[in-house]
CSV table of C-alpha atoms in Angstrom, one decimal:
chain,number,residue,atom,x,y,z
A,13,UNK,CA,9.1,6.5,5.0
A,14,UNK,CA,9.3,9.3,7.4
A,15,UNK,CA,7.7,12.7,8.1
A,16,UNK,CA,7.7,15.4,10.7
A,17,UNK,CA,4.2,14.6,11.9
A,18,UNK,CA,3.6,10.9,12.2
A,19,UNK,CA,5.5,7.9,13.6
A,20,UNK,CA,3.3,5.4,11.8
A,21,UNK,CA,0.4,3.3,13.0
A,22,UNK,CA,1.7,-0.2,12.3
A,23,UNK,CA,3.6,-2.3,14.8
A,24,UNK,CA,6.6,-4.5,13.9
A,25,UNK,CA,5.6,-7.7,12.0
A,26,UNK,CA,5.0,-10.6,14.3
A,27,UNK,CA,3.9,-14.2,13.7
A,28,UNK,CA,0.2,-14.8,14.5
A,29,UNK,CA,0.4,-16.8,17.9
A,30,UNK,CA,-0.9,-20.4,17.6
A,31,UNK,CA,-3.9,-21.6,19.6
A,32,UNK,CA,-7.6,-22.5,19.5
A,33,UNK,CA,-10.2,-19.9,18.8
A,34,UNK,CA,-13.5,-19.7,16.7
A,35,UNK,CA,-12.5,-16.8,14.3
A,36,UNK,CA,-11.3,-17.9,11.0
A,37,UNK,CA,-7.6,-17.2,10.2
A,38,UNK,CA,-8.2,-16.9,6.6
A,39,UNK,CA,-11.1,-15.2,4.8
A,40,UNK,CA,-11.2,-15.9,1.0
A,41,UNK,CA,-13.3,-13.5,-1.0
A,42,UNK,CA,-14.7,-14.4,-4.4
A,43,UNK,CA,-16.2,-11.2,-6.0
A,44,UNK,CA,-18.8,-12.3,-8.7
A,45,UNK,CA,-21.2,-10.6,-11.3
A,46,UNK,CA,-23.6,-12.9,-13.2
A,47,UNK,CA,-21.5,-16.0,-12.5
A,48,UNK,CA,-24.4,-18.5,-12.1
A,49,UNK,CA,-22.6,-21.2,-14.1
A,50,UNK,CA,-19.1,-21.0,-12.5
A,51,UNK,CA,-19.9,-20.0,-9.0
A,52,UNK,CA,-20.9,-23.3,-7.5
A,53,UNK,CA,-18.1,-25.5,-9.0
A,54,UNK,CA,-15.6,-22.7,-7.9
A,55,UNK,CA,-16.8,-22.7,-4.3
A,56,UNK,CA,-17.1,-26.5,-4.0
A,57,UNK,CA,-13.6,-27.0,-5.5
A,58,UNK,CA,-12.0,-24.2,-3.2
A,59,UNK,CA,-13.9,-25.5,-0.1
A,60,UNK,CA,-12.6,-29.1,-0.7
A,61,UNK,CA,-9.1,-27.8,-1.2
A,62,UNK,CA,-9.1,-25.8,2.1
A,63,UNK,CA,-10.6,-28.6,4.0
A,64,UNK,CA,-7.9,-31.0,2.9
A,65,UNK,CA,-4.8,-28.8,2.9
A,66,UNK,CA,-5.3,-25.7,5.1
A,67,UNK,CA,-4.4,-26.4,8.8
A,68,UNK,CA,-6.4,-23.4,10.3
A,69,UNK,CA,-10.0,-22.2,10.4
A,70,UNK,CA,-11.2,-20.5,7.2
A,71,UNK,CA,-14.1,-18.9,5.6
A,72,UNK,CA,-15.2,-18.4,2.0
A,73,UNK,CA,-17.1,-15.2,1.3
A,74,UNK,CA,-19.1,-14.7,-2.0
A,75,UNK,CA,-19.4,-11.0,-2.8
A,76,UNK,CA,-22.1,-10.6,-5.3
A,77,UNK,CA,-21.8,-7.4,-7.2
A,78,UNK,CA,-25.4,-6.7,-8.0
A,79,UNK,CA,-25.9,-9.7,-10.2
A,80,UNK,CA,-29.0,-9.9,-12.5
A,81,UNK,CA,-29.0,-13.6,-13.0
A,82,UNK,CA,-29.5,-16.5,-10.5
A,83,UNK,CA,-26.1,-15.9,-8.9
A,84,UNK,CA,-27.8,-14.7,-5.5
A,85,UNK,CA,-29.7,-18.0,-5.5
A,86,UNK,CA,-26.6,-20.0,-6.0
A,87,UNK,CA,-24.9,-18.0,-3.3
A,88,UNK,CA,-27.8,-18.6,-0.9
A,89,UNK,CA,-27.8,-22.3,-1.4
A,90,UNK,CA,-24.0,-22.6,-1.0
A,91,UNK,CA,-24.2,-20.7,2.3
A,92,UNK,CA,-27.0,-23.0,3.5
A,93,UNK,CA,-25.1,-26.1,2.6
A,94,UNK,CA,-21.5,-25.2,3.7
A,95,UNK,CA,-21.0,-23.8,7.2
A,96,UNK,CA,-17.7,-22.2,6.1
A,97,UNK,CA,-19.3,-20.2,3.3
A,98,UNK,CA,-20.9,-16.7,3.8
A,99,UNK,CA,-22.8,-14.7,1.0
A,100,UNK,CA,-23.2,-11.1,0.6
A,101,UNK,CA,-24.9,-9.0,-1.9
A,102,UNK,CA,-23.7,-5.4,-2.9
A,103,UNK,CA,-26.1,-3.2,-4.9
A,104,UNK,CA,-23.3,-1.7,-6.9
A,105,UNK,CA,-20.8,-3.2,-9.2
A,106,UNK,CA,-17.1,-2.9,-8.8
A,107,UNK,CA,-14.4,-5.6,-7.8
A,108,UNK,CA,-12.5,-3.1,-5.7
A,109,UNK,CA,-15.7,-1.9,-4.0
A,110,UNK,CA,-16.6,-5.6,-3.2
A,111,UNK,CA,-13.1,-6.3,-1.8
A,112,UNK,CA,-12.9,-3.2,0.4
A,113,UNK,CA,-16.5,-3.7,1.7
A,114,UNK,CA,-15.9,-7.4,2.7
A,115,UNK,CA,-12.5,-7.0,3.9
A,116,UNK,CA,-13.4,-4.1,6.0
A,117,UNK,CA,-16.2,-6.1,7.7
A,118,UNK,CA,-14.1,-9.2,8.3
A,119,UNK,CA,-12.5,-10.2,11.6
A,120,UNK,CA,-10.1,-12.6,10.1
A,121,UNK,CA,-6.4,-11.7,10.4
A,122,UNK,CA,-5.5,-12.8,6.9
A,123,UNK,CA,-7.7,-11.6,4.0
A,124,UNK,CA,-7.4,-13.0,0.4
A,125,UNK,CA,-9.3,-12.9,-2.7
A,126,UNK,CA,-9.3,-14.9,-6.0
A,127,UNK,CA,-11.4,-14.9,-9.3
A,128,UNK,CA,-14.3,-17.1,-9.7
A,129,UNK,CA,-12.8,-18.9,-12.8
A,130,UNK,CA,-10.0,-20.3,-10.5
A,131,UNK,CA,-7.5,-19.9,-13.2
A,132,UNK,CA,-4.7,-20.1,-10.6
A,133,UNK,CA,-3.6,-23.4,-9.2
A,134,UNK,CA,-4.9,-23.8,-5.6
A,135,UNK,CA,-1.6,-25.3,-4.5
A,136,UNK,CA,-0.3,-21.8,-4.4
A,137,UNK,CA,-2.7,-20.7,-1.9
A,138,UNK,CA,-0.9,-21.8,1.3
A,139,UNK,CA,2.4,-20.5,0.1
A,140,UNK,CA,0.4,-17.2,-0.6
A,141,UNK,CA,-0.8,-16.7,2.9
A,142,UNK,CA,2.1,-18.5,4.9
A,143,UNK,CA,4.3,-15.4,4.9
A,144,UNK,CA,1.5,-13.3,6.3
A,145,UNK,CA,0.7,-15.6,9.0
A,146,UNK,CA,4.4,-15.9,10.0
A,147,UNK,CA,4.8,-12.0,10.0
A,148,UNK,CA,7.3,-12.0,7.3
A,149,UNK,CA,5.3,-9.9,4.8
A,150,UNK,CA,2.4,-7.5,4.7
A,151,UNK,CA,0.8,-8.4,1.4
A,152,UNK,CA,1.2,-11.4,-1.0
A,153,UNK,CA,0.5,-11.7,-4.8
A,154,UNK,CA,0.5,-14.5,-7.2
A,155,UNK,CA,2.8,-13.7,-10.3
A,156,UNK,CA,2.2,-15.1,-13.7
A,157,UNK,CA,5.3,-13.3,-15.0
A,158,UNK,CA,7.9,-15.1,-12.7
A,159,UNK,CA,10.4,-17.3,-14.6
A,160,UNK,CA,9.1,-20.3,-12.7
A,161,UNK,CA,5.5,-19.6,-13.4
A,162,UNK,CA,3.7,-21.7,-15.9
A,163,UNK,CA,1.0,-19.8,-17.8
A,164,UNK,CA,-1.4,-20.9,-20.6
A,165,UNK,CA,-3.1,-17.8,-22.4
A,166,UNK,CA,-3.4,-16.2,-25.7
A,167,UNK,CA,-0.8,-13.8,-27.2
A,168,UNK,CA,-3.2,-10.8,-26.9
A,169,UNK,CA,-3.7,-11.0,-23.3
A,170,UNK,CA,0.1,-11.9,-22.7
A,171,UNK,CA,1.0,-8.7,-24.7
A,172,UNK,CA,-1.5,-6.5,-22.7
A,173,UNK,CA,-0.5,-7.9,-19.3
A,174,UNK,CA,3.3,-7.3,-19.9
A,175,UNK,CA,2.7,-3.9,-21.5
A,176,UNK,CA,0.6,-2.8,-18.4
A,177,UNK,CA,3.4,-3.9,-16.1
A,178,UNK,CA,6.0,-2.1,-18.2
A,179,UNK,CA,3.9,1.1,-17.9
A,180,UNK,CA,3.7,0.6,-14.1
A,181,UNK,CA,7.5,0.3,-13.9
A,182,UNK,CA,8.2,3.2,-16.1
A,183,UNK,CA,5.6,5.6,-14.6
A,184,UNK,CA,5.1,4.7,-11.0
A,185,UNK,CA,8.5,2.9,-10.5
A,186,UNK,CA,6.6,-0.3,-9.4
A,187,UNK,CA,8.9,-3.3,-8.5
A,188,UNK,CA,6.2,-6.0,-8.2
A,189,UNK,CA,6.0,-8.2,-11.3
A,190,UNK,CA,2.2,-8.8,-11.8
A,191,UNK,CA,-0.4,-6.3,-10.7
A,192,UNK,CA,-3.5,-7.9,-12.4
A,193,UNK,CA,-3.3,-11.5,-11.3
A,194,UNK,CA,-6.6,-12.2,-9.3
A,195,UNK,CA,-4.8,-14.0,-6.5
A,196,UNK,CA,-3.8,-11.7,-3.6
A,197,UNK,CA,-3.8,-11.6,0.3
A,198,UNK,CA,-3.2,-9.0,2.8
A,199,UNK,CA,-2.9,-8.9,6.7
A,200,UNK,CA,-6.0,-7.3,8.3
A,201,UNK,CA,-4.0,-4.8,10.4
A,202,UNK,CA,-2.3,-3.6,7.1
A,203,UNK,CA,-5.7,-3.4,5.3
A,204,UNK,CA,-7.3,-1.3,8.1
A,205,UNK,CA,-4.7,1.5,7.4
A,206,UNK,CA,-4.1,0.9,3.7
A,207,UNK,CA,-7.5,0.5,2.2
A,208,UNK,CA,-8.9,4.0,3.2
A,209,UNK,CA,-6.1,5.5,0.9
A,210,UNK,CA,-7.2,3.4,-2.2
A,211,UNK,CA,-9.7,5.4,-4.2
A,212,UNK,CA,-10.5,3.0,-7.0
A,213,UNK,CA,-13.5,0.7,-6.7
A,214,UNK,CA,-13.0,-1.2,-10.1
A,215,UNK,CA,-10.2,-3.2,-11.6
A,216,UNK,CA,-7.5,-0.7,-10.8
A,217,UNK,CA,-8.0,-1.4,-7.1
A,218,UNK,CA,-5.3,-4.0,-6.9
A,219,UNK,CA,-2.8,-1.8,-8.7
A,220,UNK,CA,-3.4,1.2,-6.6
A,221,UNK,CA,-3.2,-0.9,-3.4
A,222,UNK,CA,0.1,-2.4,-4.4
A,223,UNK,CA,1.7,0.8,-5.5
A,224,UNK,CA,0.7,2.5,-2.3
A,225,UNK,CA,1.9,-0.3,-0.2
A,226,UNK,CA,5.2,-0.5,-2.0
A,227,UNK,CA,5.9,3.2,-1.8
A,228,UNK,CA,5.2,3.0,2.0
A,229,UNK,CA,7.9,0.4,2.5
A,230,UNK,CA,5.5,-2.5,3.1
A,231,UNK,CA,6.9,-5.9,2.1
A,232,UNK,CA,5.1,-7.6,-0.8
A,233,UNK,CA,5.7,-11.4,-1.2
A,234,UNK,CA,5.4,-12.8,-4.7
A,235,UNK,CA,4.4,-16.4,-5.4
A,236,UNK,CA,5.0,-18.0,-8.8
A,237,UNK,CA,1.7,-19.5,-10.0
A,238,UNK,CA,0.4,-21.9,-12.6
A,239,UNK,CA,-2.4,-20.2,-14.4
A,240,UNK,CA,-4.7,-21.2,-17.2
A,241,UNK,CA,-6.7,-18.3,-19.1
A,242,UNK,CA,-10.3,-18.4,-19.0
A,243,UNK,CA,-11.6,-18.0,-22.6
A,244,UNK,CA,-15.1,-17.0,-21.2
A,245,UNK,CA,-13.8,-14.0,-19.3
A,246,UNK,CA,-16.4,-11.2,-19.1
A,247,UNK,CA,-13.7,-8.5,-18.5
A,248,UNK,CA,-13.9,-5.7,-21.2
A,249,UNK,CA,-10.3,-5.3,-22.0
A,250,UNK,CA,-10.4,-1.8,-23.8
A,251,UNK,CA,-12.5,-0.1,-21.0
A,252,UNK,CA,-10.4,-1.7,-18.3
A,253,UNK,CA,-7.2,-0.6,-19.9
A,254,UNK,CA,-8.5,3.0,-20.3
A,255,UNK,CA,-9.6,3.1,-16.6
A,256,UNK,CA,-6.2,1.7,-15.6
A,257,UNK,CA,-4.4,4.3,-17.3
A,258,UNK,CA,-6.4,7.0,-15.8
A,259,UNK,CA,-5.7,5.4,-12.4
A,260,UNK,CA,-2.0,5.3,-13.2
A,261,UNK,CA,-2.2,9.2,-13.9
A,262,UNK,CA,-4.2,9.9,-10.8
A,263,UNK,CA,-2.0,7.9,-8.3
A,264,UNK,CA,1.2,9.3,-10.2
A,265,UNK,CA,0.1,12.8,-9.6
A,266,UNK,CA,-0.8,12.1,-5.9
A,267,UNK,CA,2.7,10.6,-5.3
A,268,UNK,CA,4.3,13.5,-7.1
A,269,UNK,CA,2.5,16.0,-5.0
A,270,UNK,CA,2.9,14.2,-1.7
A,271,UNK,CA,-0.7,14.3,-0.9
A,272,UNK,CA,-1.0,10.7,0.3
A,273,UNK,CA,-0.2,10.1,4.0
A,274,UNK,CA,1.8,7.1,3.4
A,275,UNK,CA,3.7,7.6,6.7
A,276,UNK,CA,0.7,6.0,8.3
A,277,UNK,CA,2.1,2.8,7.0
A,278,UNK,CA,5.5,3.1,8.6
A,279,UNK,CA,6.6,0.2,10.6
A,280,UNK,CA,9.5,-0.1,13.3
A,281,UNK,CA,12.7,-1.7,12.0
A,282,UNK,CA,12.6,-5.4,12.6
A,283,UNK,CA,10.6,-7.4,15.2
A,284,UNK,CA,13.6,-8.0,17.7
A,285,UNK,CA,13.1,-5.7,20.8
A,286,UNK,CA,16.8,-5.1,20.8
A,287,UNK,CA,16.3,-3.2,17.5
A,288,UNK,CA,13.8,-0.9,19.0
A,289,UNK,CA,16.1,0.0,22.1
A,290,UNK,CA,19.1,1.2,20.1
A,291,UNK,CA,19.4,4.9,20.9
A,292,UNK,CA,21.3,7.8,19.3
A,293,UNK,CA,21.9,5.9,16.1
A,294,UNK,CA,21.3,8.0,13.0
A,295,UNK,CA,18.4,6.6,11.0
A,296,UNK,CA,18.8,6.4,7.2
A,297,UNK,CA,22.0,8.5,7.2
A,298,UNK,CA,23.6,6.9,4.1
A,299,UNK,CA,20.4,7.2,2.0
A,300,UNK,CA,19.9,10.8,3.2
A,301,UNK,CA,23.6,11.7,2.3
A,302,UNK,CA,23.1,10.2,-1.3
A,303,UNK,CA,19.8,12.1,-1.8
A,304,UNK,CA,21.3,15.4,-0.4
A,305,UNK,CA,24.3,15.1,-2.7
A,306,UNK,CA,22.3,14.5,-5.7
A,307,UNK,CA,19.8,17.5,-4.9
A,308,UNK,CA,22.8,19.6,-3.9
A,309,UNK,CA,24.6,18.9,-7.2
A,310,UNK,CA,21.5,19.9,-9.2
A,311,UNK,CA,21.0,22.9,-7.1
A,312,UNK,CA,24.6,24.1,-7.5
A,313,UNK,CA,24.2,23.8,-11.3
A,314,UNK,CA,20.8,25.7,-11.1
A,315,UNK,CA,22.5,28.3,-8.9
A,316,UNK,CA,25.5,28.9,-11.2
A,317,UNK,CA,23.1,29.3,-14.3
A,318,UNK,CA,21.1,31.8,-12.3
A,319,UNK,CA,24.1,33.6,-11.2
A,320,UNK,CA,25.5,33.9,-14.6
A,321,UNK,CA,22.1,35.1,-15.9
A,322,UNK,CA,21.8,37.8,-13.2
A,323,UNK,CA,25.3,38.8,-13.6
A,324,UNK,CA,24.6,40.3,-17.1
A,325,UNK,CA,22.6,43.1,-15.6
A,326,UNK,CA,23.7,43.2,-11.9
A,327,UNK,CA,26.8,43.3,-9.8
A,328,UNK,CA,28.4,40.1,-8.2
A,329,UNK,CA,26.8,40.6,-4.9
A,330,UNK,CA,23.2,41.3,-6.1
A,331,UNK,CA,23.5,38.4,-8.7
A,332,UNK,CA,24.8,36.1,-6.0
A,333,UNK,CA,22.0,37.0,-3.6
A,334,UNK,CA,19.2,36.6,-6.1
A,335,UNK,CA,20.7,33.2,-7.4
A,336,UNK,CA,21.1,31.9,-4.0
A,337,UNK,CA,17.7,32.9,-2.9
A,338,UNK,CA,15.8,31.2,-5.7
A,339,UNK,CA,17.9,28.0,-5.6
A,340,UNK,CA,17.6,27.9,-1.9
A,341,UNK,CA,13.7,27.7,-2.1
A,342,UNK,CA,14.0,25.0,-4.7
A,343,UNK,CA,16.6,23.2,-2.7
A,344,UNK,CA,14.6,23.1,0.6
A,345,UNK,CA,11.6,21.8,-1.3
A,346,UNK,CA,13.6,19.1,-3.0
A,347,UNK,CA,15.3,18.1,0.1
A,348,UNK,CA,12.0,18.0,2.0
A,349,UNK,CA,10.4,15.6,-0.4
A,350,UNK,CA,13.3,13.5,-1.7
A,351,UNK,CA,16.1,13.5,1.0
A,352,UNK,CA,14.0,13.5,4.2
A,353,UNK,CA,10.7,12.0,2.9
A,354,UNK,CA,8.4,14.6,4.3
A,355,UNK,CA,5.1,14.3,2.4
A,356,UNK,CA,2.1,16.6,2.4
A,357,UNK,CA,1.7,20.3,2.9
A,358,UNK,CA,1.9,20.3,6.7
A,359,UNK,CA,4.8,22.4,7.9
A,360,UNK,CA,5.9,23.5,4.5
A,361,UNK,CA,5.9,27.2,5.4
A,362,UNK,CA,7.9,26.6,8.5
A,363,UNK,CA,10.4,24.5,6.6
A,364,UNK,CA,10.8,27.2,4.1
A,365,UNK,CA,11.2,29.7,6.8
A,366,UNK,CA,14.0,27.7,8.4
A,367,UNK,CA,15.5,27.0,5.0
A,368,UNK,CA,15.7,30.7,4.4
A,369,UNK,CA,17.7,31.0,7.7
A,370,UNK,CA,20.1,28.3,6.4
A,371,UNK,CA,20.1,30.4,3.2
A,372,UNK,CA,21.3,33.4,5.1
A,373,UNK,CA,24.3,31.4,6.5
A,374,UNK,CA,25.2,30.2,3.0
A,375,UNK,CA,24.7,33.9,1.7
A,376,UNK,CA,27.0,35.1,4.4
A,377,UNK,CA,29.7,32.5,3.5
A,378,UNK,CA,29.5,33.1,-0.4
A,379,UNK,CA,29.2,36.9,0.0
A,380,UNK,CA,32.2,37.0,2.3
A,381,UNK,CA,34.2,34.8,-0.2
A,382,UNK,CA,33.4,37.3,-3.0
A,383,UNK,CA,34.2,40.3,-0.8
A,384,UNK,CA,37.5,38.7,-0.1
A,385,UNK,CA,38.2,38.1,-3.8
A,386,UNK,CA,37.4,41.8,-4.7
A,387,UNK,CA,39.7,42.9,-2.0
A,388,UNK,CA,42.5,40.9,-3.4
A,389,UNK,CA,41.8,41.6,-7.0
A,390,UNK,CA,40.1,44.8,-8.4
A,391,UNK,CA,38.8,43.1,-11.5
A,392,UNK,CA,38.7,39.3,-11.1
A,393,UNK,CA,37.8,37.1,-14.1
A,394,UNK,CA,34.3,35.5,-14.2
A,395,UNK,CA,35.9,32.1,-14.1
A,396,UNK,CA,37.8,33.0,-10.9
A,397,UNK,CA,34.5,34.1,-9.3
A,398,UNK,CA,32.9,30.9,-10.1
A,399,UNK,CA,35.7,28.9,-8.6
A,400,UNK,CA,35.5,30.7,-5.4
A,401,UNK,CA,31.7,30.5,-5.3
A,402,UNK,CA,32.0,26.7,-5.8
A,403,UNK,CA,34.5,26.4,-2.9
A,404,UNK,CA,32.3,28.5,-0.7
A,405,UNK,CA,29.2,26.6,-1.7
A,406,UNK,CA,30.8,23.3,-0.8
A,407,UNK,CA,31.5,24.6,2.8
A,408,UNK,CA,28.0,25.9,2.9
A,409,UNK,CA,26.5,22.6,1.7
A,410,UNK,CA,28.1,20.5,4.6
A,411,UNK,CA,26.7,23.0,7.0
A,412,UNK,CA,23.3,23.0,5.3
A,413,UNK,CA,23.1,19.2,5.5
A,414,UNK,CA,23.8,19.3,9.2
A,415,UNK,CA,21.2,22.0,9.9
A,416,UNK,CA,18.5,20.3,7.8
A,417,UNK,CA,19.0,17.0,9.6
A,418,UNK,CA,19.3,18.4,13.2
A,419,UNK,CA,16.9,21.4,12.9
A,420,UNK,CA,14.8,21.7,9.9
A,421,UNK,CA,13.9,18.0,9.2
A,422,UNK,CA,14.6,16.1,12.5
A,423,UNK,CA,13.4,12.6,12.9
A,424,UNK,CA,10.6,13.0,15.2
A,425,UNK,CA,10.0,9.3,15.7
A,426,UNK,CA,12.8,9.1,18.1
A,427,UNK,CA,11.5,8.1,21.5
A,428,UNK,CA,7.8,8.2,20.3
A,429,UNK,CA,6.1,4.8,21.0
A,430,UNK,CA,2.7,6.1,21.7
A,431,UNK,CA,1.1,4.6,18.6
A,432,UNK,CA,2.7,1.1,18.7
A,433,UNK,CA,1.6,-1.1,21.6
A,434,UNK,CA,3.6,-4.3,22.0
A,435,UNK,CA,2.0,-6.6,24.7
A,436,UNK,CA,4.5,-8.4,26.8
A,437,UNK,CA,3.5,-11.6,28.5
A,438,UNK,CA,5.0,-12.3,31.9
A,439,UNK,CA,7.0,-15.4,32.4
A,440,UNK,CA,4.4,-16.9,34.7
A,441,UNK,CA,1.7,-16.4,32.2
A,442,UNK,CA,1.3,-19.5,29.9
A,443,UNK,CA,-1.1,-17.8,27.5
A,444,UNK,CA,0.4,-16.8,24.0
A,445,UNK,CA,1.3,-13.2,23.3
A,446,UNK,CA,-0.9,-10.9,21.2
A,447,UNK,CA,-0.1,-8.3,18.8
A,448,UNK,CA,-2.0,-5.0,19.1
A,449,UNK,CA,-2.3,-1.9,17.2
A,450,UNK,CA,-3.3,1.3,18.9
A,451,UNK,CA,-6.9,1.9,18.4
A,452,UNK,CA,-7.6,-1.2,16.3
A,453,UNK,CA,-7.8,-4.1,18.8
A,454,UNK,CA,-5.6,-7.2,19.0
A,455,UNK,CA,-5.2,-10.6,17.6
A,456,UNK,CA,-5.7,-13.5,19.9
A,457,UNK,CA,-4.2,-16.9,19.4
A,458,UNK,CA,-4.1,-18.3,15.9
A,459,UNK,CA,-7.3,-20.4,15.6
A,460,UNK,CA,-6.9,-24.0,14.5
A,461,UNK,CA,-9.6,-25.5,12.3
A,462,UNK,CA,-11.9,-27.4,14.6
A,463,UNK,CA,-12.0,-31.1,14.3
A,464,UNK,CA,-15.1,-33.1,15.5
A,465,UNK,CA,-16.7,-30.0,16.8
A,466,UNK,CA,-19.7,-28.2,15.4
A,467,UNK,CA,-18.9,-25.5,12.9
A,468,UNK,CA,-19.1,-21.9,14.3
A,469,UNK,CA,-22.0,-19.7,13.1
A,470,UNK,CA,-21.2,-16.4,11.6
A,471,UNK,CA,-23.0,-13.2,12.3
A,472,UNK,CA,-24.5,-12.0,9.0
A,473,UNK,CA,-26.0,-8.7,10.4
A,474,UNK,CA,-26.1,-5.9,8.0
A,475,UNK,CA,-23.0,-4.0,7.2
A,476,UNK,CA,-22.5,-0.5,5.4
A,477,UNK,CA,-20.2,-0.6,2.5
A,478,UNK,CA,-16.8,0.8,3.6
A,479,UNK,CA,-17.4,0.3,7.3
A,480,UNK,CA,-15.1,-1.9,9.2
A,481,UNK,CA,-16.2,-4.2,12.1
A,482,UNK,CA,-15.0,-1.6,14.5
A,483,UNK,CA,-16.9,1.1,12.8
A,484,UNK,CA,-14.0,3.2,11.6
A,485,UNK,CA,-14.4,3.3,7.9
A,486,UNK,CA,-17.4,4.8,6.4
A,487,UNK,CA,-18.7,5.2,2.9
A,488,UNK,CA,-22.4,6.2,2.5
A,489,UNK,CA,-22.6,5.4,-1.3
A,490,UNK,CA,-24.0,1.9,-0.7
A,491,UNK,CA,-25.0,-0.8,1.7
A,492,UNK,CA,-23.8,-4.4,2.0
A,493,UNK,CA,-26.6,-6.9,2.7
A,494,UNK,CA,-26.1,-10.4,3.6
A,495,UNK,CA,-28.0,-13.1,1.7
A,496,UNK,CA,-29.9,-15.0,4.5
A,497,UNK,CA,-30.6,-18.6,4.1
A,498,UNK,CA,-34.3,-18.1,5.2
A,499,UNK,CA,-35.0,-15.5,2.6
A,500,UNK,CA,-37.1,-17.4,0.0
A,501,UNK,CA,-39.1,-14.5,-1.5
A,502,UNK,CA,-38.2,-13.4,-5.0
A,503,UNK,CA,-36.8,-9.9,-5.5
A,504,UNK,CA,-35.7,-7.8,-8.4
A,505,UNK,CA,-32.0,-7.3,-8.9
A,506,UNK,CA,-30.7,-4.3,-10.7
């Protein structure tokens, strides 16, 4: 993804450096609403699994979505009994709202979530987060639709799930296989930039996050999972499907109009410093040529149709000028969006003005060709005029591409490194390297799970929903309140 205004905010992917620290590497969020029966068995089973198999420090965060039963009391008891468990209460419902709120407040470099019913086999958890720890991928999802997955569920849910993914593929060109599996993870540096672009606060949150990540060129790792359907699921299928279809329409319209600043998620190519030091090498030339040829072919057909229409009531020169003007405006807009990946309205007027200059050059070539034809023949056939115009337009097309690439839509990322900060460690410094994002802090060494040492205590001060630990994300719609172990008084839950 490239634009004329932003080189991107994400650094190249790097492996989280190994070492000892108190901050958990993994924060697993369990969003719940009225799950008093399933919450404790879920947390105990997940905690036992992580204790036995996960080699680094971890945390389990219970995000209570305004439950009205005894779920808050169960959360409070689990937080008291297990040092690795943290409980939060949100006063508004919405799985997406819970994930965005807790993830934004977490300092763990790897953020994950899973449904409280633990339908997914937990043996897939380490393969899910390993590519994120290694720096290979930006997001990871469990897939129930992979050929090697083993799934037990009814025909109704199977049909709905596959139909939904077909809709995503047909309408949003999604290439991931399973948008709705409640088993996902994301790197925190990616979440800090991606989540503010996600509007949905309900069940469509996952899909919107994945579609935007994929369109921005982020790498999504898929893990085949073993999954058993929960017959007691409280999800309202019809309402959820309706909301999802509305979300598909909203996201599709935003992508079509280019209103989403996905260039913020651009990464450098590769993590080898030698890749970043290559100079004067055209970026994406082959892809741009293909896109330009496709747009150019369609523009030429459009131009010839316009010329034939205008030629009915105007002379050849006037018809040529009008047809070329209209097709040039459409050609510039199409190349801006499809060939050179410029999104948003910024610079659109300037680009069209420069495109008109390029149009003037094309007009001179085609008008000169027509003038030469008329000088050679007093009454040329219409087919001859079209043949001459096609030849002239081919020459103008080559010149147009060169001018578009070098002048109208230049790659402004060349030589700009101000937003990506890579910390280099001197040879005499034995400490591990850190990976930093400008304005977002840095990751220290990858913390190991402590052995034989007291468990770290976690700060459970009040957070505001949508606000990150660094205070950058704000959403005044609600507050996130921790459930404190010492709070014994009863309260009314809405």
